[in-house]
PDB file of C-alpha atoms in Angstrom:
ATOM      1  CA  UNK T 853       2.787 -17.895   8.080  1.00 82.00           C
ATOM      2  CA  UNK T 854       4.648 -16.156   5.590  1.00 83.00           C
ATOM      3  CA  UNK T 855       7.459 -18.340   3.380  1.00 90.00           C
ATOM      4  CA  UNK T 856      11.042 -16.734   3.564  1.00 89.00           C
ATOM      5  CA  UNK T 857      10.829 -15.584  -0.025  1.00 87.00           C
ATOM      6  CA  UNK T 858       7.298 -13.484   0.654  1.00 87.00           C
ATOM      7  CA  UNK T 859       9.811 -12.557   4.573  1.00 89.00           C
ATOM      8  CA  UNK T 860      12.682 -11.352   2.286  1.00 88.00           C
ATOM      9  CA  UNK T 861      10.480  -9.254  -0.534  1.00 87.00           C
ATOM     10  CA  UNK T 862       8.374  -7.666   2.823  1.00 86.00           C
ATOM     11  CA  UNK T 863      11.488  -6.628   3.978  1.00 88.00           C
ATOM     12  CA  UNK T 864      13.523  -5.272   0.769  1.00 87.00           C
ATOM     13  CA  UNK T 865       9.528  -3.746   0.131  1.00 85.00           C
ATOM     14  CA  UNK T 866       9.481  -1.408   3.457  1.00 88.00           C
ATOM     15  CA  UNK T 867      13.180  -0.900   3.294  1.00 88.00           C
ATOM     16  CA  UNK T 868      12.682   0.551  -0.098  1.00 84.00           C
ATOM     17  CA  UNK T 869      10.154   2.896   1.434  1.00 83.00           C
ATOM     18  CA  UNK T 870      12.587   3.643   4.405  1.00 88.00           C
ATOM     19  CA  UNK T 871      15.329   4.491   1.669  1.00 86.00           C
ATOM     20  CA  UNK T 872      13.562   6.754  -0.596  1.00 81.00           C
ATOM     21  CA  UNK T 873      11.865   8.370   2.350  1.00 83.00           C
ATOM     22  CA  UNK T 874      15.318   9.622   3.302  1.00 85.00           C
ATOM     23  CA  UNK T 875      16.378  10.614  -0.402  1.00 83.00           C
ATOM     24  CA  UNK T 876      13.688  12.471  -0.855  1.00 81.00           C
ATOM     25  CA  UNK T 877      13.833  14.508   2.333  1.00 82.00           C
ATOM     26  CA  UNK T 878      17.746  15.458   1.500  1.00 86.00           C
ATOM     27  CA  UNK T 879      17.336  16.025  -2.146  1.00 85.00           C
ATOM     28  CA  UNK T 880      15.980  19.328  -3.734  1.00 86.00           C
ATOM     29  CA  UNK T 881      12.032  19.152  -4.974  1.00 81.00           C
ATOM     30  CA  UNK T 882      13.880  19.958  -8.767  1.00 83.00           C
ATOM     31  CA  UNK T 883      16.519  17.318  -8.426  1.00 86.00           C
ATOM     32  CA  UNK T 884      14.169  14.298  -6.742  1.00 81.00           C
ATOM     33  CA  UNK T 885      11.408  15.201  -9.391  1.00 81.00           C
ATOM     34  CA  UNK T 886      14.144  14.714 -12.374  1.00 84.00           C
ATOM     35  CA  UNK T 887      15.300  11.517 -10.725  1.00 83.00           C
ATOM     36  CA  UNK T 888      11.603  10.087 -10.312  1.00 80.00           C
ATOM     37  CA  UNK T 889      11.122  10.878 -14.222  1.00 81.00           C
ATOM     38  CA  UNK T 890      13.836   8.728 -15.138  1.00 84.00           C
ATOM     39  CA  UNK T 891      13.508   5.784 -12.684  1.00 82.00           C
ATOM     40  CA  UNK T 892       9.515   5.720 -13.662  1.00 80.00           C
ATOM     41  CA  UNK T 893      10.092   3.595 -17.252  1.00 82.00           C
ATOM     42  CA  UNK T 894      12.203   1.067 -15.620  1.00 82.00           C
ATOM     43  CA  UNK T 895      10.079   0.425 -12.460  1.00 81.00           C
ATOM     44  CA  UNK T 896       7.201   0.063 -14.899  1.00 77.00           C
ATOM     45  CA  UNK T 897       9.168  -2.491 -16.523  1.00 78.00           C
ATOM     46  CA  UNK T 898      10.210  -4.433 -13.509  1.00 80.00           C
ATOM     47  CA  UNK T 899       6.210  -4.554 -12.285  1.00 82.00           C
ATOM     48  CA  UNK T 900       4.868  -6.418 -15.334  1.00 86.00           C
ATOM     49  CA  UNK T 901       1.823  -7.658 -13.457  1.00 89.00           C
ATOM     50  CA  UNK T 902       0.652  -3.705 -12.505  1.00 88.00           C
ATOM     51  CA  UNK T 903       1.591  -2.582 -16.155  1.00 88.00           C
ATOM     52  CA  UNK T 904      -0.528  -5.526 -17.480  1.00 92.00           C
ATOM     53  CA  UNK T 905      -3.370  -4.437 -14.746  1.00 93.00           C
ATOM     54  CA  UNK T 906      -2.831  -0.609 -16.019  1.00 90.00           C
ATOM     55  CA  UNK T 907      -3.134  -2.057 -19.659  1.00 94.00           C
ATOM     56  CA  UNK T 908      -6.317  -4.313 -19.251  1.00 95.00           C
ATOM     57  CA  UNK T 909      -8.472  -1.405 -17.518  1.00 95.00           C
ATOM     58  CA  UNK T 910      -7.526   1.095 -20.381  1.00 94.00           C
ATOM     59  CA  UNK T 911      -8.375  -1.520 -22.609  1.00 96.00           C
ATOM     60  CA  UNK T 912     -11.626  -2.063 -20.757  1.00 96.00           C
ATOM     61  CA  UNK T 913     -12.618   2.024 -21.552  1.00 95.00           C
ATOM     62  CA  UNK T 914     -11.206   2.003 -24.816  1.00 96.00           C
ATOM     63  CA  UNK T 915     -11.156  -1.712 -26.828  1.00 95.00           C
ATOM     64  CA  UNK T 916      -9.827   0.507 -30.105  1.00 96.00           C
ATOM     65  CA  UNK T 917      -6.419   1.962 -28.452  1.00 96.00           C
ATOM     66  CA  UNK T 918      -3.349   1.316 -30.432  1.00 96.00           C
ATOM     67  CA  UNK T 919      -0.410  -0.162 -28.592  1.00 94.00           C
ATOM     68  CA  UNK T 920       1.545   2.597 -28.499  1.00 96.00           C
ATOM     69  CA  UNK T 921      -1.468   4.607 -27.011  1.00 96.00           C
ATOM     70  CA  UNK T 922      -1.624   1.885 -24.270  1.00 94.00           C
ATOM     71  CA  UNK T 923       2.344   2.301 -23.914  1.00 90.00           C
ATOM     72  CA  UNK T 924       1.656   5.682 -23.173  1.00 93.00           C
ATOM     73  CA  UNK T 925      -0.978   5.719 -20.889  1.00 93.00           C
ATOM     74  CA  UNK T 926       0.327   3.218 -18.645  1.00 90.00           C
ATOM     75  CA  UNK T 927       3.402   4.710 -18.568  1.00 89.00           C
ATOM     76  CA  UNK T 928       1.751   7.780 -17.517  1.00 91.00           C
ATOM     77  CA  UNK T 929       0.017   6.058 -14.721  1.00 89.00           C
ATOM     78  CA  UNK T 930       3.449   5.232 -13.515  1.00 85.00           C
ATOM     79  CA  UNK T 931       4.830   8.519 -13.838  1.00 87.00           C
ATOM     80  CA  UNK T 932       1.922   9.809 -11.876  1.00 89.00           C
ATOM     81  CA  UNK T 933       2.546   7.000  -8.839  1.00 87.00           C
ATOM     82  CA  UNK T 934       5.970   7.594  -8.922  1.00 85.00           C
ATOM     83  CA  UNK T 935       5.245  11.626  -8.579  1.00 86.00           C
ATOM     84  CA  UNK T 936       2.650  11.178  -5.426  1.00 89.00           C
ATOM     85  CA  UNK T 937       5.258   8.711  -3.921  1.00 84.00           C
ATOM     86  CA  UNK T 938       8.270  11.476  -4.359  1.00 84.00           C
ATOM     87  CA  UNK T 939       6.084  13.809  -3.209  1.00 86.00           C
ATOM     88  CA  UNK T 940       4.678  12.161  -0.196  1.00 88.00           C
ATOM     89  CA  UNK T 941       7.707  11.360   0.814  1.00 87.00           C
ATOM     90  CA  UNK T 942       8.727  14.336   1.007  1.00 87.00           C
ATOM     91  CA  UNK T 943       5.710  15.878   3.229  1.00 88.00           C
ATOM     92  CA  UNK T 944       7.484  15.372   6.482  1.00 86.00           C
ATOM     93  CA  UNK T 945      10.346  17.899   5.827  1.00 86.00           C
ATOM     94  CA  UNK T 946       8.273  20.678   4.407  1.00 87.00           C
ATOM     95  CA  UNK T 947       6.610  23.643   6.408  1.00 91.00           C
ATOM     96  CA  UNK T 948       2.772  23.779   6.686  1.00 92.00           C
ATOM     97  CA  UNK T 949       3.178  27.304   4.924  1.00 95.00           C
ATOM     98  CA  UNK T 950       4.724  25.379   2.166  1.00 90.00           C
ATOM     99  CA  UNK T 951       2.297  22.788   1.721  1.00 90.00           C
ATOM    100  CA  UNK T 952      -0.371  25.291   1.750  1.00 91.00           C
ATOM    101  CA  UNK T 953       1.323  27.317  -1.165  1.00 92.00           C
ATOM    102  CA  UNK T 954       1.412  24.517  -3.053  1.00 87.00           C
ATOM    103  CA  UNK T 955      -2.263  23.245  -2.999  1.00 85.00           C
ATOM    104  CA  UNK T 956      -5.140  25.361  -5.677  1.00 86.00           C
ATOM    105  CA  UNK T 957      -8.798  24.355  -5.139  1.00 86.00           C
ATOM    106  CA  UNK T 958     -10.314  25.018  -8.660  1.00 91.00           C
ATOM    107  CA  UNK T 959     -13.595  25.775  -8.816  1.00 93.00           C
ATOM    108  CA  UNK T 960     -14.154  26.610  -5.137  1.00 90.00           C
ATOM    109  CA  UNK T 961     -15.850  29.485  -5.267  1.00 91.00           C
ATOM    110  CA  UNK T 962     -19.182  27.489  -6.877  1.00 93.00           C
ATOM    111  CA  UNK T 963     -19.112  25.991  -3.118  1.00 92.00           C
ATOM    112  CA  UNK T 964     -18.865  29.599  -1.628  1.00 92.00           C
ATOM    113  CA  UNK T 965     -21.948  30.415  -3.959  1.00 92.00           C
ATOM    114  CA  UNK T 966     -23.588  27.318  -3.166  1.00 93.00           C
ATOM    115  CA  UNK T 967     -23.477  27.902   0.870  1.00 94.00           C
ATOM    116  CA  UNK T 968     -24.434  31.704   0.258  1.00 92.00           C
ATOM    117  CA  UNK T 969     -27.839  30.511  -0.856  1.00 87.00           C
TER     118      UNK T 969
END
């Protein structure tokens, strides 16, 4: 059974989803994009433990990297989350026609030579 502290965070966590959900249905791709860079450094912040989890893997690949070079990349691996979570939240208002628009498949034309053989 869950304690009423891990009750409360469950509940702020899915409400959270529920809220941005919503904000990022009403608000403009441009304008939720913008807001998602600037809200990515302080979420980073406030989630020490995935920053230090980010930090110890690029560490892992590369034992040499500065600390400003880890700043960077893990920062980036925020900005990236925060991106796919603006953007999937945002899936359920757009048109199919959209959606298709928006994806490339680079490279797929080695598959169409591949399955002409």
């Amino acid at each position: 059974m869950a304690s009423p502290f891990e009750e409360l965070t469950g509940a702020l966590t899915v409400g959270g989803y529920k809220v941005g959900s919503l904000v990022a249905r009403v608000t403009p791709g441009f304008l939720a994009q913008g807001t998602v860079s600037l809200l990515a450094p302080g979420i980073a912040l406030s989630l020490r433990e995935k920053r230090g989890m980010f930090e110890r893997h690029l560490r892992r690949v590369n034992p040499t990297i500065s600390r400003f070079a880890l700043r960077q990349l893990s920062q980036q691996a925020f900005d990236s989350y925060m991106r796919y979570y603006a953007e999937s939240f945002r899936l359920p208002s757009l048109s199919r026609r959209h959606v298709d628009r928006m994806f490339t498949v680079d490279g797929y034309h080695h598959i169409e030579e591949g399955l002409e053989r």
